Amino acid sequence: MAEPSAPLAVDPETLGFERVRYAKDAASAVATVTIDRPDVLNAFDFQTLRELGRAFEDASWDDTIAAVVVTGAGERAFCTGADLDEQATMGATSGQYWRWMGAFIEMHDRLRNIGKPTIARINGICVGGGNELQMACDLSVLVDDAYIRHVGPEHGSVPAGGATQWLPILVGDRRAREILMLCEPIKPIQALDWGLVSRVVPRADLDETVATMAANLRAKLPEALRYTKTQLNWWRDLAWSQTVTHARDWLAIHSTADETREAVAAFHEKRAPRYDELRRLQAGEGRVCPSCGERGISAYAAHCPGCAAELPDVFEAIP
């Protein structure tokens, strides 16, 4: 992927994307950015984040583009957030996740500051970081056979890449807590009623609805619309700027935690995390030294305080 030498738009074909499809249509003045990973339900990996950010940057620089559509490949998913296969390789040091989160933040900043209206074409399930992606857009159209959901507290993360910041603004505090704490699917009619999306349509009407919305946006003064967007972003930008840098650090540190490793392992083993065991460990109960039998050892101890023997992985010691 070539680095730009000047803030000028280029032919999308020259960018060499592998995870993202990026196209510009001169007739409609619409740029479409598609996460092209349908085999993993359009989940983000590091390369996808980088390619999305570059596509948003190019669309921002192209004065022939009036609106930007963000979507996912296929019909099953819009985006399901972080790729947990990649996340499973990042728990050795906090720096690995910290760098990944930097690419996520950069992608979001480029999308929100793109300087032209954006539409999320939600063509399937929209989970975790996928919902944060669609909330970062100005408008959204959701198919009526999909759903929106957050699962961070079940999978070892905190949805602080937009959800904790923007859901209270969009749907209100109580509804935001329900979405993020209960982790239940939000059906399309509920998402529309709560103001989480702009429109809900049958799948057969999705493309026409998005195209009509983009044409409406094209028939607006570009500078006036850009500054309208800037003003509307104020509350979102305030919440984001005050939280996302320390969210990045906390999430990076937490990526090495026992509960994160357990949650990611549970996902890959297709089972529920061992919630009760985690609570016992965090309370200092249940961990036993295999050498001397001492009990009540901290979940974070590397050696037994009684005999100094090296302790096994935390879950190996759970009875």
Short mmCIF file of C-alpha atoms in Angstrom, two decimals:
data_model
loop_
_atom_site.label_atom_id
_atom_site.label_comp_id
_atom_site.label_asym_id
_atom_site.label_seq_id
_atom_site.Cartn_x
_atom_site.Cartn_y
_atom_site.Cartn_z
CA MET A 1 0.00 0.00 0.00
CA ALA A 2 1.74 3.14 -1.25
CA GLU A 3 2.11 6.11 1.06
CA PRO A 4 0.73 9.40 -0.34
CA SER A 5 3.23 12.09 -1.27
CA ALA A 6 0.56 14.83 -1.23
CA PRO A 7 -3.04 15.17 0.01
CA LEU A 8 -4.48 14.19 -3.37
CA ALA A 9 -6.99 11.47 -4.14
CA VAL A 10 -5.86 8.52 -6.24
CA ASP A 11 -7.34 5.69 -8.26
CA PRO A 12 -8.48 3.07 -5.73
CA GLU A 13 -6.79 0.35 -7.77
CA THR A 14 -3.37 1.83 -6.99
CA LEU A 15 -3.82 1.35 -3.25
CA GLY A 16 -3.37 -2.41 -3.36
CA PHE A 17 -5.91 -3.25 -0.67
CA GLU A 18 -6.34 -6.91 0.31
CA ARG A 19 -8.91 -6.76 3.11
CA VAL A 20 -11.03 -3.87 1.88
CA ARG A 21 -12.80 -3.13 -1.39
CA TYR A 22 -12.76 0.59 -2.19
CA ALA A 23 -14.62 2.01 -5.18
CA LYS A 24 -15.68 5.43 -6.46
CA ASP A 25 -18.64 5.97 -8.74
CA ALA A 26 -18.38 9.18 -10.77
CA ALA A 27 -22.03 9.13 -11.82
CA SER A 28 -23.38 9.11 -8.26
CA ALA A 29 -20.39 10.83 -6.61
CA VAL A 30 -20.36 8.04 -4.01
CA ALA A 31 -17.33 6.23 -2.60
CA THR A 32 -18.02 2.79 -1.16
CA VAL A 33 -15.73 1.19 1.41
CA THR A 34 -16.42 -2.52 1.96
CA ILE A 35 -14.80 -4.75 4.56
CA ASP A 36 -14.04 -7.79 2.40
CA ARG A 37 -13.64 -10.60 4.93
CA PRO A 38 -16.96 -12.47 4.73
CA ASP A 39 -15.32 -15.73 5.85
CA VAL A 40 -14.77 -14.20 9.32
CA LEU A 41 -17.98 -12.13 9.30
CA ASN A 42 -16.03 -9.02 8.27
CA ALA A 43 -14.08 -8.84 11.53
CA PHE A 44 -11.28 -6.30 11.95
CA ASP A 45 -7.69 -7.39 11.95
CA PHE A 46 -4.78 -4.95 12.01
CA GLN A 47 -4.43 -4.86 8.24
CA THR A 48 -8.14 -4.21 7.79
CA LEU A 49 -7.98 -1.24 10.16
CA ARG A 50 -5.03 0.23 8.26
CA GLU A 51 -6.74 -0.20 4.91
CA LEU A 52 -9.99 1.31 6.15
CA GLY A 53 -8.13 4.33 7.48
CA ARG A 54 -6.35 4.85 4.16
CA ALA A 55 -9.61 4.51 2.20
CA PHE A 56 -11.31 7.10 4.43
CA GLU A 57 -8.32 9.40 4.01
CA ASP A 58 -8.50 9.16 0.21
CA ALA A 59 -12.27 9.73 0.16
CA SER A 60 -11.76 12.79 2.34
CA TRP A 61 -9.30 14.22 -0.16
CA ASP A 62 -11.50 13.59 -3.22
CA ASP A 63 -13.63 16.64 -3.96
CA THR A 64 -15.63 14.71 -6.56
CA ILE A 65 -17.06 12.50 -3.81
CA ALA A 66 -20.24 13.75 -2.17
CA ALA A 67 -20.97 10.85 0.20
CA VAL A 68 -19.22 7.76 1.55
CA VAL A 69 -20.93 4.40 2.11
CA VAL A 70 -19.42 1.92 4.59
CA THR A 71 -20.50 -1.72 4.42
CA GLY A 72 -19.45 -5.36 4.66
CA ALA A 73 -19.07 -8.06 2.02
CA GLY A 74 -21.74 -10.74 1.63
CA GLU A 75 -25.12 -10.91 3.30
CA ARG A 76 -24.35 -12.42 6.71
CA ALA A 77 -22.51 -9.59 8.45
CA PHE A 78 -21.80 -5.88 8.32
CA CYS A 79 -18.93 -6.22 10.80
CA THR A 80 -18.44 -8.26 13.96
CA GLY A 81 -15.65 -6.23 15.56
CA ALA A 82 -12.18 -7.45 16.45
CA ASP A 83 -10.90 -10.68 14.90
CA LEU A 84 -10.57 -12.96 17.94
CA ASP A 85 -8.19 -15.28 16.10
CA GLU A 86 -5.76 -12.36 15.86
CA GLN A 87 -6.59 -11.23 19.41
CA ALA A 88 -5.60 -14.65 20.72
CA THR A 89 -2.02 -13.99 19.57
CA MET A 90 -1.81 -10.62 21.30
CA GLY A 91 -2.01 -11.46 24.99
CA ALA A 92 1.70 -11.95 25.61
CA THR A 93 2.47 -8.26 26.16
CA SER A 94 0.27 -5.21 26.59
CA GLY A 95 2.22 -3.42 23.85
CA GLN A 96 0.84 -5.70 21.17
CA TYR A 97 -2.75 -4.67 21.85
CA TRP A 98 -1.76 -1.05 22.45
CA ARG A 99 -0.39 -0.82 18.92
CA TRP A 100 -3.49 -2.55 17.48
CA MET A 101 -5.75 -0.12 19.35
CA GLY A 102 -3.77 2.79 17.89
CA ALA A 103 -4.75 1.65 14.39
CA PHE A 104 -8.38 1.31 15.51
CA ILE A 105 -8.41 4.87 16.89
CA GLU A 106 -6.74 6.27 13.78
CA MET A 107 -9.33 4.57 11.56
CA HIS A 108 -12.17 6.04 13.63
CA ASP A 109 -10.67 9.52 13.62
CA ARG A 110 -10.31 9.48 9.84
CA LEU A 111 -13.91 8.34 9.44
CA ARG A 112 -15.41 10.92 11.80
CA ASN A 113 -13.25 13.71 10.35
CA ILE A 114 -13.77 12.75 6.73
CA GLY A 115 -15.43 16.08 5.94
CA LYS A 116 -18.40 14.65 4.06
CA PRO A 117 -21.51 12.67 5.01
CA THR A 118 -21.21 8.93 5.65
CA ILE A 119 -23.79 6.16 5.50
CA ALA A 120 -23.48 2.75 7.15
CA ARG A 121 -25.06 0.14 4.89
CA ILE A 122 -25.73 -2.52 7.54
CA ASN A 123 -26.22 -5.61 5.41
CA GLY A 124 -26.12 -8.21 8.20
CA ILE A 125 -25.30 -8.75 11.85
CA CYS A 126 -23.53 -5.82 13.47
CA VAL A 127 -21.59 -6.76 16.60
CA GLY A 128 -19.16 -5.00 18.94
CA GLY A 129 -16.75 -2.87 16.95
CA GLY A 130 -19.14 -3.19 14.03
CA ASN A 131 -21.72 -1.20 15.95
CA GLU A 132 -19.04 1.32 16.88
CA LEU A 133 -18.23 1.61 13.17
CA GLN A 134 -21.83 2.24 12.18
CA MET A 135 -22.30 4.75 15.03
CA ALA A 136 -19.28 6.67 13.74
CA CYS A 137 -21.18 7.21 10.47
CA ASP A 138 -23.71 10.03 10.13
CA LEU A 139 -26.61 7.87 8.95
CA SER A 140 -27.32 4.15 8.82
CA VAL A 141 -29.66 1.73 7.06
CA LEU A 142 -30.21 -1.70 8.64
CA VAL A 143 -31.74 -4.74 6.96
CA ASP A 144 -34.77 -6.09 8.79
CA ASP A 145 -33.40 -9.64 9.19
CA ALA A 146 -30.22 -8.72 11.10
CA TYR A 147 -29.47 -7.49 14.62
CA ILE A 148 -27.07 -5.31 16.59
CA ARG A 149 -25.27 -6.61 19.65
CA HIS A 150 -22.36 -6.00 22.01
CA VAL A 151 -20.50 -8.90 23.61
CA GLY A 152 -17.38 -7.31 25.13
CA PRO A 153 -18.11 -8.24 28.77
CA GLU A 154 -18.54 -11.84 27.61
CA HIS A 155 -15.39 -11.95 25.49
CA GLY A 156 -12.82 -10.25 27.69
CA SER A 157 -13.07 -6.68 26.47
CA VAL A 158 -14.76 -3.37 27.23
CA PRO A 159 -16.53 -1.63 24.31
CA ALA A 160 -14.68 1.64 24.84
CA GLY A 161 -13.87 2.16 21.16
CA GLY A 162 -17.02 4.21 20.67
CA ALA A 163 -19.83 2.31 22.39
CA THR A 164 -19.34 3.49 25.98
CA GLN A 165 -18.84 7.02 24.63
CA TRP A 166 -21.59 7.29 22.01
CA LEU A 167 -24.41 4.94 23.01
CA PRO A 168 -25.53 7.18 25.93
CA ILE A 169 -25.69 10.08 23.46
CA LEU A 170 -27.63 8.14 20.84
CA VAL A 171 -30.02 6.01 22.90
CA GLY A 172 -29.80 7.35 26.47
CA ASP A 173 -27.99 6.14 29.56
CA ARG A 174 -30.32 3.32 30.65
CA ARG A 175 -30.60 1.83 27.19
CA ALA A 176 -26.84 2.09 26.71
CA ARG A 177 -26.32 0.14 29.95
CA GLU A 178 -28.82 -2.48 28.82
CA ILE A 179 -27.06 -2.94 25.48
CA LEU A 180 -23.53 -3.11 26.92
CA MET A 181 -24.17 -5.00 30.16
CA LEU A 182 -26.79 -7.56 29.13
CA CYS A 183 -25.21 -8.25 25.72
CA GLU A 184 -28.59 -9.15 24.23
CA PRO A 185 -29.34 -8.81 20.49
CA ILE A 186 -31.12 -5.60 19.55
CA LYS A 187 -33.70 -6.34 16.89
CA PRO A 188 -34.10 -3.94 13.95
CA ILE A 189 -37.40 -2.42 15.06
CA GLN A 190 -35.96 -1.83 18.54
CA ALA A 191 -32.78 -0.30 17.08
CA LEU A 192 -34.92 2.07 15.01
CA ASP A 193 -37.18 2.98 17.92
CA TRP A 194 -34.18 3.69 20.16
CA GLY A 195 -32.47 5.87 17.55
CA LEU A 196 -29.57 3.47 17.08
CA VAL A 197 -30.09 3.43 13.29
CA SER A 198 -31.70 5.83 10.81
CA ARG A 199 -33.76 3.40 8.71
CA VAL A 200 -34.78 -0.27 8.71
CA VAL A 201 -35.67 -1.83 5.36
CA PRO A 202 -36.24 -5.24 3.75
CA ARG A 203 -33.05 -6.64 2.29
CA ALA A 204 -34.40 -6.18 -1.25
CA ASP A 205 -34.69 -2.43 -0.62
CA LEU A 206 -31.30 -1.88 1.00
CA ASP A 207 -29.32 -0.67 -2.01
CA GLU A 208 -32.09 1.56 -3.33
CA THR A 209 -32.57 3.16 0.10
CA VAL A 210 -28.85 3.83 0.50
CA ALA A 211 -28.60 5.21 -3.05
CA THR A 212 -31.57 7.53 -2.48
CA MET A 213 -30.07 8.77 0.78
CA ALA A 214 -26.71 9.40 -0.91
CA ALA A 215 -28.41 11.29 -3.77
CA ASN A 216 -30.21 13.46 -1.21
CA LEU A 217 -26.89 14.25 0.47
CA ARG A 218 -25.30 15.09 -2.88
CA ALA A 219 -27.91 17.79 -3.38
CA LYS A 220 -26.47 19.83 -0.51
CA LEU A 221 -23.78 22.50 -0.38
CA PRO A 222 -20.52 20.67 0.42
CA GLU A 223 -18.93 23.26 2.73
CA ALA A 224 -22.16 23.93 4.59
CA LEU A 225 -22.75 20.18 5.02
CA ARG A 226 -19.16 19.63 6.18
CA TYR A 227 -19.48 22.25 8.90
CA THR A 228 -22.91 20.96 9.90
CA LYS A 229 -21.25 17.60 10.46
CA THR A 230 -18.46 19.23 12.48
CA GLN A 231 -20.99 20.89 14.77
CA LEU A 232 -23.05 17.72 15.14
CA ASN A 233 -19.91 15.78 16.08
CA TRP A 234 -19.15 18.02 19.07
CA TRP A 235 -20.66 15.82 21.80
CA ARG A 236 -19.25 12.64 20.27
CA ASP A 237 -15.81 14.21 19.89
CA LEU A 238 -15.89 15.45 23.48
CA ALA A 239 -16.76 12.03 24.90
CA TRP A 240 -14.22 10.33 22.64
CA SER A 241 -11.33 12.67 23.35
CA GLN A 242 -11.82 12.47 27.11
CA THR A 243 -11.84 8.67 27.26
CA VAL A 244 -10.23 6.86 24.36
CA THR A 245 -6.54 7.36 25.25
CA HIS A 246 -6.89 5.88 28.72
CA ALA A 247 -9.24 3.22 27.29
CA ARG A 248 -6.40 2.28 24.95
CA ASP A 249 -4.00 1.85 27.87
CA TRP A 250 -6.46 -0.05 30.07
CA LEU A 251 -7.51 -2.37 27.26
CA ALA A 252 -3.85 -3.01 26.43
CA ILE A 253 -3.05 -3.93 30.02
CA HIS A 254 -6.22 -6.00 30.34
CA SER A 255 -5.36 -7.94 27.18
CA THR A 256 -2.84 -9.88 29.31
CA ALA A 257 -5.31 -10.57 32.15
CA ASP A 258 -6.50 -14.01 33.21
CA GLU A 259 -10.11 -13.26 32.33
CA THR A 260 -9.22 -12.07 28.83
CA ARG A 261 -7.17 -15.19 28.11
CA GLU A 262 -9.99 -17.35 29.46
CA ALA A 263 -12.67 -15.53 27.43
CA VAL A 264 -10.72 -15.80 24.17
CA ALA A 265 -9.96 -19.47 24.84
CA ALA A 266 -13.65 -20.10 25.56
CA PHE A 267 -14.61 -18.48 22.27
CA HIS A 268 -12.28 -20.73 20.30
CA GLU A 269 -13.34 -23.82 22.26
CA LYS A 270 -17.03 -22.92 21.72
CA ARG A 271 -17.90 -22.92 25.42
CA ALA A 272 -18.88 -20.38 28.05
CA PRO A 273 -16.09 -18.71 30.04
CA ARG A 274 -15.63 -20.09 33.55
CA TYR A 275 -17.19 -17.09 35.26
CA ASP A 276 -17.46 -18.58 38.76
CA GLU A 277 -13.86 -19.78 38.73
CA LEU A 278 -12.67 -16.35 37.64
CA ARG A 279 -14.53 -14.72 40.53
CA ARG A 280 -13.04 -17.19 42.98
CA LEU A 281 -9.55 -16.54 41.67
CA GLN A 282 -9.98 -12.77 41.80
CA ALA A 283 -11.19 -13.13 45.38
CA GLY A 284 -8.03 -15.06 46.25
CA GLU A 285 -9.92 -18.35 46.72
CA GLY A 286 -9.50 -21.71 45.10
CA ARG A 287 -5.90 -21.50 43.81
CA VAL A 288 -3.78 -24.26 45.31
CA CYS A 289 -0.03 -24.81 45.19
CA PRO A 290 0.60 -28.26 43.65
CA SER A 291 3.88 -28.58 45.58
CA CYS A 292 2.92 -27.79 49.18
CA GLY A 293 -0.87 -27.58 49.08
CA GLU A 294 -1.14 -23.97 50.24
CA ARG A 295 -4.52 -22.50 49.35
CA GLY A 296 -5.94 -19.04 48.74
CA ILE A 297 -3.09 -17.90 46.51
CA SER A 298 -3.64 -14.79 44.42
CA ALA A 299 -4.63 -15.34 40.81
CA TYR A 300 -1.71 -13.16 39.78
CA ALA A 301 1.05 -14.83 41.80
CA ALA A 302 3.87 -16.48 39.82
CA HIS A 303 5.27 -18.37 42.84
CA CYS A 304 3.78 -19.95 45.95
CA PRO A 305 4.17 -17.67 48.99
CA GLY A 306 4.64 -20.77 51.16
CA CYS A 307 7.28 -22.83 49.38
CA ALA A 308 8.32 -20.52 46.51
CA ALA A 309 7.51 -23.19 43.93
CA GLU A 310 6.67 -21.89 40.47
CA LEU A 311 2.92 -21.94 39.97
CA PRO A 312 1.24 -23.37 36.87
CA ASP A 313 -1.11 -21.45 34.62
CA VAL A 314 -3.91 -20.04 36.72
CA PHE A 315 -6.67 -22.31 35.39
CA GLU A 316 -4.66 -25.48 35.82
CA ALA A 317 -4.87 -24.90 39.56
CA ILE A 318 -8.68 -24.66 39.72
CA PRO A 319 -10.15 -27.80 41.27
#
